[in-house]
Coordinates of C-alpha atoms in Angstrom, one line a residue:
X115 CA 209.5 160.3 82.7
X116 CA 210.4 160.7 79.1
X117 CA 213.5 158.5 79.8
X118 CA 211.4 155.8 81.3
X119 CA 209.0 155.9 78.2
X120 CA 211.9 155.7 75.9
X121 CA 213.4 152.6 77.8
X122 CA 210.0 150.8 77.7
X123 CA 209.7 151.4 73.9
X124 CA 213.2 150.1 73.4
X125 CA 212.4 146.9 75.2
X126 CA 209.3 146.4 73.1
X127 CA 211.2 146.9 69.9
X128 CA 214.1 144.6 70.8
X129 CA 211.9 141.8 72.4
X130 CA 211.2 139.0 69.7
X131 CA 207.7 138.4 68.8
X132 CA 206.4 135.1 70.0
X133 CA 204.1 133.5 67.4
X134 CA 202.0 130.5 68.6
X135 CA 201.4 127.9 65.9
X136 CA 197.8 127.4 64.7
X137 CA 196.1 124.1 65.1
X138 CA 196.5 121.9 62.0
X139 CA 193.6 122.0 59.6
X140 CA 191.8 118.5 59.7
X141 CA 190.5 117.5 56.3
X142 CA 189.0 114.1 55.4
X143 CA 190.7 112.0 52.7
X144 CA 188.1 110.4 50.3
X145 CA 189.9 107.2 49.4
X146 CA 189.3 103.8 47.8
X147 CA 191.1 100.5 47.9
X148 CA 193.2 100.2 44.7
X149 CA 195.4 97.1 45.4
X150 CA 195.3 94.1 47.6
X151 CA 197.9 91.5 48.4
X152 CA 196.4 88.3 49.9
X153 CA 198.4 86.0 51.9
X154 CA 197.2 82.6 53.1
X155 CA 195.9 84.1 56.4
X156 CA 195.6 87.9 55.9
X157 CA 195.6 90.7 53.3
X158 CA 197.5 93.9 52.8
X159 CA 195.1 96.5 51.4
X160 CA 196.4 99.7 49.7
X161 CA 194.1 102.7 49.3
X162 CA 194.8 106.1 47.7
X163 CA 193.6 109.6 48.3
X164 CA 194.4 112.8 46.3
X165 CA 194.1 116.3 47.8
X166 CA 194.9 119.8 46.8
X167 CA 196.8 121.6 49.4
X168 CA 198.1 125.1 50.1
X169 CA 201.0 125.9 52.4
X170 CA 200.1 125.1 56.0
X171 CA 199.6 122.3 58.6
X172 CA 197.1 119.5 58.0
X173 CA 195.7 116.5 59.6
X174 CA 194.5 114.3 56.8
X175 CA 192.0 111.7 58.0
X176 CA 191.2 108.3 56.4
X177 CA 187.8 107.8 58.1
X178 CA 185.5 104.7 58.5
X179 CA 188.2 102.1 58.1
X180 CA 187.5 98.5 59.2
X181 CA 187.9 97.8 63.0
X182 CA 189.9 94.7 62.1
X183 CA 192.7 96.9 60.7
X184 CA 196.0 96.0 62.5
X185 CA 197.3 99.2 64.0
X186 CA 201.0 98.3 63.9
X187 CA 200.9 97.5 60.2
X188 CA 199.8 100.9 58.9
X189 CA 202.2 102.6 56.5
X190 CA 201.7 105.8 54.6
X191 CA 203.7 107.5 51.8
X192 CA 202.9 110.3 49.4
X193 CA 203.9 112.0 46.3
X194 CA 202.7 115.0 44.2
X195 CA 203.4 118.4 42.9
X196 CA 203.0 119.9 46.4
X197 CA 206.1 120.1 48.6
X198 CA 205.1 118.3 51.8
X199 CA 206.6 116.5 54.8
X200 CA 204.7 113.7 56.6
X201 CA 205.4 114.4 60.3
X202 CA 203.3 111.8 62.0
X203 CA 200.6 109.1 61.9
X204 CA 198.0 108.0 64.5
X205 CA 195.3 105.3 64.4
X206 CA 192.1 106.1 66.5
X207 CA 189.1 104.1 67.4
X208 CA 185.7 105.7 66.9
X209 CA 182.1 104.7 67.6
X210 CA 179.4 105.8 65.2
X211 CA 176.4 106.5 67.4
X212 CA 172.9 105.4 66.1
X213 CA 174.3 104.8 62.7
X214 CA 171.3 102.5 61.9
X215 CA 168.5 104.4 63.5
X216 CA 166.9 105.8 60.3
X217 CA 167.3 102.4 58.5
X218 CA 165.6 100.7 61.5
X219 CA 162.6 103.1 61.4
X220 CA 162.2 102.4 57.6
X221 CA 162.4 98.7 58.3
X222 CA 159.7 99.0 61.0
X223 CA 157.4 100.8 58.7
X224 CA 157.8 98.2 56.0
X225 CA 157.2 95.4 58.6
X226 CA 154.0 97.1 59.9
X227 CA 152.7 97.6 56.3
X228 CA 153.2 93.9 55.5
X229 CA 151.6 92.9 58.8
X230 CA 148.6 95.0 57.9
X231 CA 148.3 93.3 54.6
X232 CA 148.5 89.9 56.3
X233 CA 145.8 90.8 58.7
X234 CA 143.6 91.9 55.7
X235 CA 144.2 88.5 54.1
X236 CA 143.2 86.8 57.3
X237 CA 139.9 88.8 57.4
X238 CA 139.3 87.9 53.7
X239 CA 140.0 84.3 54.4
X240 CA 137.6 84.2 57.3
X241 CA 134.8 85.5 55.0
X242 CA 135.5 83.0 52.4
X243 CA 135.5 80.2 54.9
X244 CA 132.1 81.3 56.3
X245 CA 130.7 81.2 52.7
X246 CA 132.2 77.8 52.2
X247 CA 130.7 76.6 55.5
X248 CA 127.3 78.0 54.3
X249 CA 127.4 76.1 51.1
X250 CA 128.4 72.9 53.0
X251 CA 125.5 73.3 55.3
X252 CA 123.1 73.7 52.2
X253 CA 124.5 70.5 50.7
X254 CA 124.0 68.6 53.9
X255 CA 120.5 70.0 54.6
X256 CA 119.3 69.3 51.1
X257 CA 120.4 65.6 51.3
X258 CA 117.4 64.4 53.2
X259 CA 114.9 66.9 51.7
X260 CA 115.8 66.1 48.1
X261 CA 115.6 62.3 48.7
X262 CA 111.9 62.8 50.0
X263 CA 110.9 65.2 47.3
X264 CA 112.3 63.2 44.3
X265 CA 109.5 60.7 44.9
X266 CA 106.9 63.3 44.0
X267 CA 108.8 64.8 41.1
X268 CA 110.2 67.8 42.8
X269 CA 112.7 69.3 42.2
X270 CA 113.2 68.5 38.5
X271 CA 116.4 67.1 37.2
X272 CA 117.3 70.5 35.7
X273 CA 116.6 72.2 39.0
X274 CA 118.7 69.6 40.8
X275 CA 121.5 70.0 38.4
X276 CA 121.5 73.8 38.7
X277 CA 121.6 73.5 42.5
X278 CA 124.4 71.0 42.5
X279 CA 126.4 73.2 40.2
X280 CA 125.7 76.2 42.4
X281 CA 126.9 74.5 45.5
X282 CA 129.9 72.7 43.9
X283 CA 131.1 75.8 42.1
X284 CA 130.8 77.9 45.2
X285 CA 132.8 75.5 47.3
X286 CA 135.5 75.0 44.6
X287 CA 135.9 78.9 44.2
X288 CA 136.2 79.2 48.0
X289 CA 138.9 76.6 48.2
X290 CA 140.8 78.2 45.3
X291 CA 140.6 81.6 46.9
X292 CA 141.8 80.2 50.2
X293 CA 144.9 78.7 48.5
X294 CA 145.7 82.0 46.8
X295 CA 145.4 83.7 50.2
X296 CA 147.6 81.1 51.8
X297 CA 150.3 81.6 49.1
X298 CA 150.1 85.4 49.5
X299 CA 150.4 85.0 53.3
X300 CA 153.5 82.7 52.9
X301 CA 155.1 85.3 50.6
X302 CA 154.4 88.1 53.1
X303 CA 155.7 86.0 56.0
X304 CA 159.0 85.4 54.1
X305 CA 159.3 89.2 53.5
X306 CA 158.6 90.0 57.1
X307 CA 161.2 87.5 58.3
X308 CA 163.8 88.9 56.0
X309 CA 163.0 92.4 57.2
X310 CA 163.2 91.4 60.9
X311 CA 166.7 89.8 60.2
X312 CA 167.8 93.2 58.7
X313 CA 166.2 95.0 61.7
X314 CA 168.2 92.7 64.2
X315 CA 171.5 93.4 62.2
X316 CA 170.7 97.1 62.2
X317 CA 169.9 97.2 65.8
X318 CA 173.3 95.6 66.5
X319 CA 175.0 98.5 64.7
X320 CA 173.7 101.2 67.0
X321 CA 177.3 101.7 68.1
X322 CA 179.3 100.7 65.2
X323 CA 183.1 100.7 65.8
X324 CA 185.5 101.9 63.0
X325 CA 189.0 103.2 62.9
X326 CA 190.4 106.4 61.6
X327 CA 194.0 107.0 60.5
X328 CA 195.2 110.6 60.8
X329 CA 198.2 111.7 58.9
X330 CA 200.1 114.9 59.9
X331 CA 201.4 116.8 56.9
X332 CA 203.3 120.0 56.6
X333 CA 202.9 121.8 53.2
X334 CA 205.4 124.5 52.0
X335 CA 204.4 124.7 48.4
X336 CA 200.9 124.5 47.0
X337 CA 199.9 121.6 44.7
X338 CA 198.5 118.1 44.6
X339 CA 199.3 115.3 47.1
X340 CA 198.4 111.7 46.6
X341 CA 198.7 109.7 49.8
X342 CA 198.9 105.9 49.7
X343 CA 197.8 104.0 53.0
X344 CA 198.7 100.4 53.4
X345 CA 197.5 98.2 56.2
X346 CA 197.1 94.5 57.1
X347 CA 193.7 92.9 57.8
X348 CA 192.9 89.5 59.1
X349 CA 189.9 87.3 57.9
X350 CA 191.2 87.2 54.3
X351 CA 192.8 84.1 52.7
X352 CA 193.4 82.2 49.6
X353 CA 194.0 78.5 48.8
X354 CA 194.9 76.8 45.5
X355 CA 192.6 74.5 43.6
X356 CA 193.6 72.5 40.5
X357 CA 191.9 71.1 37.4
X358 CA 194.0 68.5 35.5
X359 CA 192.7 67.3 32.1
X360 CA 194.4 64.3 30.4
X361 CA 195.2 64.7 26.7
X362 CA 193.9 62.2 24.2
X363 CA 197.4 60.7 23.7
X364 CA 197.8 60.3 27.5
X365 CA 201.3 61.8 27.1
X366 CA 200.5 65.2 28.6
X367 CA 197.9 67.0 30.6
X368 CA 196.5 70.5 30.9
X369 CA 196.8 71.8 34.5
X370 CA 194.7 74.8 35.4
X371 CA 195.7 76.5 38.7
X372 CA 192.9 78.5 40.4
X373 CA 193.0 80.6 43.5
X374 CA 190.0 80.3 45.9
X375 CA 189.7 83.7 47.7
X376 CA 187.5 84.6 50.6
X377 CA 187.4 87.6 52.7
X378 CA 185.3 89.0 55.7
X379 CA 187.3 92.2 56.5
X380 CA 184.2 94.4 56.7
X381 CA 184.6 96.3 53.4
X382 CA 184.0 95.5 49.8
X383 CA 186.9 95.2 47.4
X384 CA 185.8 96.7 44.1
X385 CA 187.8 96.8 40.9
X386 CA 191.1 96.1 42.7
X387 CA 194.5 95.2 41.6
X388 CA 195.0 91.8 43.1
X389 CA 198.2 89.9 44.0
X390 CA 198.4 86.5 45.6
X391 CA 201.4 85.7 47.8
X392 CA 202.6 82.4 49.1
X393 CA 204.5 84.1 52.0
X394 CA 203.2 83.2 55.5
X395 CA 203.8 86.1 57.9
X396 CA 202.3 84.2 60.8
X397 CA 205.2 81.9 60.8
X398 CA 207.7 84.7 61.3
X399 CA 210.8 85.7 59.4
X400 CA 213.4 83.8 61.5
X401 CA 213.5 80.2 62.7
X402 CA 212.8 79.4 66.3
X403 CA 215.7 79.1 68.7
X404 CA 216.5 76.0 70.7
X405 CA 216.9 76.5 74.5
X406 CA 219.1 74.4 76.7
X407 CA 217.4 71.0 77.7
X408 CA 218.3 70.4 81.2
X409 CA 217.9 67.0 82.9
X410 CA 218.9 65.8 86.4
X411 CA 218.1 63.2 89.0
X412 CA 214.8 63.5 90.8
X413 CA 215.1 64.9 94.4
X414 CA 211.9 65.1 96.4
X415 CA 211.2 68.5 97.7
X416 CA 210.1 69.1 101.3
X417 CA 206.4 69.7 101.8
X418 CA 205.6 73.4 102.1
X419 CA 202.6 75.8 101.7
X420 CA 201.8 76.6 98.1
X421 CA 203.2 79.8 96.9
X422 CA 201.2 82.2 94.6
X423 CA 201.9 81.7 91.0
X424 CA 203.4 84.8 89.2
X425 CA 201.6 85.9 86.2
X426 CA 203.4 85.4 82.9
X427 CA 205.0 88.5 81.4
X428 CA 203.2 90.3 78.8
X429 CA 204.3 89.4 75.3
X430 CA 206.7 91.9 73.7
X431 CA 205.3 93.9 70.9
X432 CA 206.2 92.6 67.4
X433 CA 208.6 94.6 65.5
X434 CA 206.9 96.7 62.9
X435 CA 207.4 95.5 59.3
X436 CA 207.8 97.7 56.3
X437 CA 206.0 96.8 53.3
X438 CA 208.1 96.6 50.2
X439 CA 206.8 98.1 47.0
X440 CA 206.5 95.6 44.1
X441 CA 207.0 96.4 40.6
X442 CA 204.6 94.7 38.4
X443 CA 205.3 94.0 34.7
X444 CA 202.8 94.1 32.0
X445 CA 201.2 91.0 30.6
X446 CA 202.0 90.6 26.9
X447 CA 198.9 90.5 24.7
X448 CA 198.6 87.3 22.6
X449 CA 198.3 87.9 19.0
X450 CA 194.9 87.4 17.6
X451 CA 194.2 85.0 14.8
X452 CA 191.1 83.7 13.2
X453 CA 189.6 80.3 14.2
X454 CA 191.7 79.9 17.3
X455 CA 190.9 78.8 20.9
X456 CA 190.2 81.6 23.4
X457 CA 193.2 82.7 25.3
X458 CA 193.3 82.3 29.1
X459 CA 194.4 85.3 31.2
X460 CA 196.9 84.1 33.7
X461 CA 198.8 85.6 36.6
X462 CA 202.2 87.2 36.3
X463 CA 204.6 85.2 38.4
X464 CA 207.4 86.8 40.5
X465 CA 209.9 84.9 42.5
X466 CA 210.6 86.7 45.8
X467 CA 213.3 84.4 47.3
X468 CA 211.4 82.7 50.1
X469 CA 207.9 83.0 48.4
X470 CA 206.2 83.5 45.1
X471 CA 203.6 86.1 44.1
X472 CA 200.9 85.9 41.5
X473 CA 199.7 89.1 40.0
X474 CA 196.2 88.8 38.5
X475 CA 196.3 90.8 35.2
X476 CA 192.8 92.2 35.4
X477 CA 190.8 94.1 38.0
X478 CA 188.6 91.9 40.2
X479 CA 185.7 92.4 42.7
X480 CA 185.7 90.4 46.0
X481 CA 182.7 91.1 48.3
X482 CA 183.1 90.8 52.1
X483 CA 180.7 87.8 52.3
X484 CA 183.0 85.0 53.3
X485 CA 182.2 82.9 50.3
X486 CA 184.8 81.6 47.8
X487 CA 185.6 83.5 44.7
X488 CA 187.8 82.1 42.0
X489 CA 190.7 83.7 40.1
X490 CA 192.7 82.1 37.3
X491 CA 196.4 81.9 38.3
X492 CA 198.1 79.7 35.7
X493 CA 197.6 77.2 32.9
X494 CA 200.3 74.6 32.3
X495 CA 200.9 71.6 30.1
X496 CA 202.7 69.0 32.0
X497 CA 204.3 65.7 30.8
X498 CA 202.6 62.5 31.9
X499 CA 203.5 58.9 32.2
X500 CA 200.5 56.6 32.4
X501 CA 200.3 53.3 34.3
X502 CA 197.4 51.0 35.1
X503 CA 197.1 49.9 38.7
X504 CA 194.9 47.4 40.4
X505 CA 194.5 46.1 43.9
X506 CA 192.2 43.0 43.1
X507 CA 192.1 41.8 46.7
X508 CA 190.1 44.9 47.6
X509 CA 188.5 46.0 44.3
X510 CA 188.0 44.6 40.8
X511 CA 188.5 48.1 39.3
X512 CA 191.6 49.0 37.3
X513 CA 192.7 52.6 38.0
X514 CA 194.5 54.9 35.6
X515 CA 197.6 56.2 37.4
X516 CA 199.7 59.0 36.0
X517 CA 203.2 60.2 37.0
X518 CA 203.3 63.9 36.4
X519 CA 206.3 66.3 36.4
X520 CA 205.8 69.7 37.9
X521 CA 207.4 71.7 35.2
X522 CA 206.3 75.1 36.6
X523 CA 209.0 77.4 38.0
X524 CA 207.3 77.4 41.4
X525 CA 206.0 75.0 44.0
X526 CA 202.5 73.6 43.7
X527 CA 200.9 74.3 47.1
X528 CA 198.6 71.7 48.8
X529 CA 195.0 71.9 47.5
X530 CA 192.0 70.1 46.0
X531 CA 192.5 68.7 42.5
X532 CA 189.7 67.7 40.0
X533 CA 190.7 65.2 37.3
X534 CA 189.2 64.9 33.8
X535 CA 189.7 62.7 30.8
X536 CA 188.6 64.8 27.9
X537 CA 185.3 66.4 29.0
X538 CA 184.5 63.6 31.5
X539 CA 184.9 64.3 35.2
X540 CA 186.7 61.4 36.9
X541 CA 186.9 62.5 40.5
X542 CA 188.8 64.5 43.0
X543 CA 191.6 64.2 45.5
X544 CA 194.1 66.2 47.5
X545 CA 197.4 67.3 46.0
X546 CA 200.2 67.5 48.4
X547 CA 203.0 70.1 48.2
X548 CA 205.1 69.6 45.0
X549 CA 208.3 71.4 44.5
X550 CA 209.4 72.6 41.0
X551 CA 210.7 69.8 38.9
X552 CA 209.4 67.1 41.4
X553 CA 207.3 64.2 40.3
X554 CA 203.9 63.3 41.7
X555 CA 201.2 60.7 41.2
X556 CA 197.7 61.4 40.2
X557 CA 194.8 59.1 39.5
X558 CA 192.2 59.6 36.7
X559 CA 189.6 57.1 37.9
X560 CA 189.0 53.5 36.7
X561 CA 189.3 52.1 33.2
X562 CA 186.5 49.6 32.2
X563 CA 188.6 48.5 29.2
X564 CA 191.0 46.7 31.4
X565 CA 189.6 44.0 33.7
X566 CA 190.9 42.0 36.6
X567 CA 189.4 39.3 38.9
X568 CA 190.9 37.5 41.9
X569 CA 189.7 34.2 43.4
X570 CA 190.9 32.0 46.2
X571 CA 191.5 28.5 44.9
X572 CA 192.1 26.7 48.1
X573 CA 192.9 27.0 51.8
X574 CA 194.5 24.1 53.6
X575 CA 195.6 23.7 57.2
X576 CA 197.7 20.7 58.2
X577 CA 199.4 19.7 61.5
X578 CA 203.1 19.4 61.3
X579 CA 204.8 16.1 62.1
X580 CA 208.1 17.8 63.1
X581 CA 206.9 20.5 65.4
X582 CA 205.4 22.9 62.8
X583 CA 201.8 23.7 61.7
X584 CA 201.2 24.9 58.2
X585 CA 198.4 26.9 56.6
X586 CA 198.5 27.2 52.8
X587 CA 196.5 29.6 50.5
X588 CA 196.3 29.6 46.7
X589 CA 195.1 32.5 44.6
X590 CA 194.5 33.2 40.9
X591 CA 194.3 36.6 39.3
X592 CA 193.0 36.9 35.8
X593 CA 193.5 40.1 33.7
X594 CA 192.5 41.1 30.2
X595 CA 193.3 44.2 28.0
X596 CA 190.3 45.2 25.8
X597 CA 192.2 48.3 24.6
X598 CA 193.7 48.5 21.1
X599 CA 197.1 49.5 22.4
X600 CA 199.6 47.5 24.6
X601 CA 199.9 48.5 28.3
X602 CA 201.6 47.5 31.5
X603 CA 199.4 46.6 34.4
X604 CA 200.6 46.9 38.0
X605 CA 199.1 44.5 40.4
X606 CA 199.3 45.0 44.1
X607 CA 198.7 42.2 46.7
X608 CA 200.1 41.3 50.1
X609 CA 201.5 38.7 52.4
X610 CA 200.7 38.5 56.1
X611 CA 203.4 40.1 58.2
X612 CA 204.7 37.9 61.0
X613 CA 204.7 39.5 64.4
X614 CA 206.6 36.8 66.0
X615 CA 210.0 35.2 65.2
X616 CA 208.5 31.7 65.4
X617 CA 206.0 32.6 62.6
X618 CA 207.3 32.1 59.0
X619 CA 205.5 33.5 55.9
X620 CA 206.7 32.7 52.3
X621 CA 205.4 33.4 48.8
X622 CA 204.9 30.1 47.1
X623 CA 205.3 29.3 43.5
X624 CA 204.2 32.5 41.8
X625 CA 203.5 32.0 38.1
X626 CA 204.9 35.4 37.4
X627 CA 208.0 36.7 39.2
X628 CA 207.1 39.7 41.4
X629 CA 208.7 43.0 40.7
X630 CA 209.0 44.0 44.4
X631 CA 208.3 42.6 47.8
X632 CA 208.4 45.1 50.6
X633 CA 208.9 44.7 54.3
X634 CA 205.3 45.6 55.1
X635 CA 204.2 42.4 53.1
X636 CA 203.1 44.2 50.0
X637 CA 203.8 42.5 46.7
X638 CA 203.8 44.1 43.3
X639 CA 203.8 42.6 39.8
X640 CA 204.2 44.5 36.6
X641 CA 202.5 42.5 33.8
X642 CA 202.7 43.6 30.2
X643 CA 199.5 43.1 28.1
X644 CA 199.3 43.5 24.4
X645 CA 196.0 44.6 22.8
X646 CA 193.3 42.0 23.4
X647 CA 195.5 39.8 25.6
X648 CA 194.4 37.8 28.6
X649 CA 196.7 36.5 31.3
X650 CA 196.5 34.7 34.6
X651 CA 198.7 35.0 37.7
X652 CA 198.6 32.4 40.4
X653 CA 200.6 32.3 43.7
X654 CA 200.4 30.7 47.1
X655 CA 201.0 31.9 50.6
X656 CA 202.4 29.5 53.3
X657 CA 202.4 30.2 57.0
X658 CA 204.3 28.1 59.4
X659 CA 204.2 28.3 63.2
X660 CA 204.9 26.1 66.2
X661 CA 202.7 23.0 66.7
X662 CA 201.7 23.8 70.3
X663 CA 200.7 27.5 69.5
X664 CA 197.6 29.1 68.0
X665 CA 197.9 31.8 65.4
X666 CA 195.5 34.8 65.0
X667 CA 195.0 37.2 62.2
X668 CA 194.5 34.7 59.3

């Protein structure tokens, strides 16, 4: 018996102790968005949370994240004095039950209070209306009686005046009180409508969906840990907008580049570090591949019963992308001097091979309201070559055309451009994509100091004697420069384009040789005008076609 006891004791001593790991301790991570990178069709948000940890296993939860958060875009890293290892990450969906019940009850109380006030005003108005009706009845009833009693001297004029004043004042006061009641009721109705809209929105939030990101962390040495969580969100975008202001000497222009930002991600962006990127993740990082293009002769197939169509295969999951960390420089501070123009804070530009990023140098707020919010990106001074252009066949206006060189180290993206001459707004247009160093045209409205008129001198049609009909047109264009400086005026007109080989169109006897005639029939003249000079341009158009044919389009 003693031997058996000793044997069992020996087994207990030699058998290793099995320790079951404890469940990780779940702790919420109070976080806020610190940085956002906005792309043309989405945004990358970065939020930080700092915690104090002791050795152990943790499940750190980023709660109440927007439901639009793209699960496969979530990335996390951390640093701090604690020695930790991130062992896993999981995105969960959650529904917050009855999240708006308390708010809905408060809204209902406010609505009932206002409805009670409105009912009280209705009762008050009914009483005032009854008083007014009574006074009206007195005025009507006294009409016949007074006309009879005036003949015998009753009532006296003073008594009559007092009675008229009493009735008139009473009716006027009643009408004034009714107007005030109607105004108060209208105000209450607007408040009730606004509260009902809030109540409707709150009722729809009874089961609000949110997402939670849980990060598994093993800590072996106590200390602080700062976790950085980055994730992509749709419903955020930015687009460029430009203001171009022509300098007084017309040799340069100030170009202001703005970013118009909007977001409806479901959370407010407060005091964030903002970066704008021209990259387009939706296009993909690699070009599409061409597949073989097969052709063959048509062979009719025998008629047979229709076979069921197989469903298309499910799309493969996109490969997860890793966000690269960007190093932002520090914007140099401009030296201050007395009596100088205010400096404009512009974005710091970084070329990233296939795209450009613009880092806004100051913190910015962007609410989740879907409206546009502007941020200054860049301010440039660009060289300008000015021309004057007119199309007198269509308009008597002379337009100020500029040829501008994009001297920025990046491409100007398509966007709306507003043009100014000094402080005068001249119009808006759409700027197409302009590469760095490329020239583009921009118009600054019309100039009343340069005039142009066009008139048709004659139109003559004659039957040909040798198998040809002819139609002749003659035009005269007058132009005058009222400016104190010389300029070159470009005139554009056109010839008909023959759609048949038997039709011939020629430009006849132009008084000024055209600079260019294009295949589409457009004709261009470049006419120099000194200050105060007036010139005239005349030209003819002759159309020839077979005698036995009719022509259309003239």
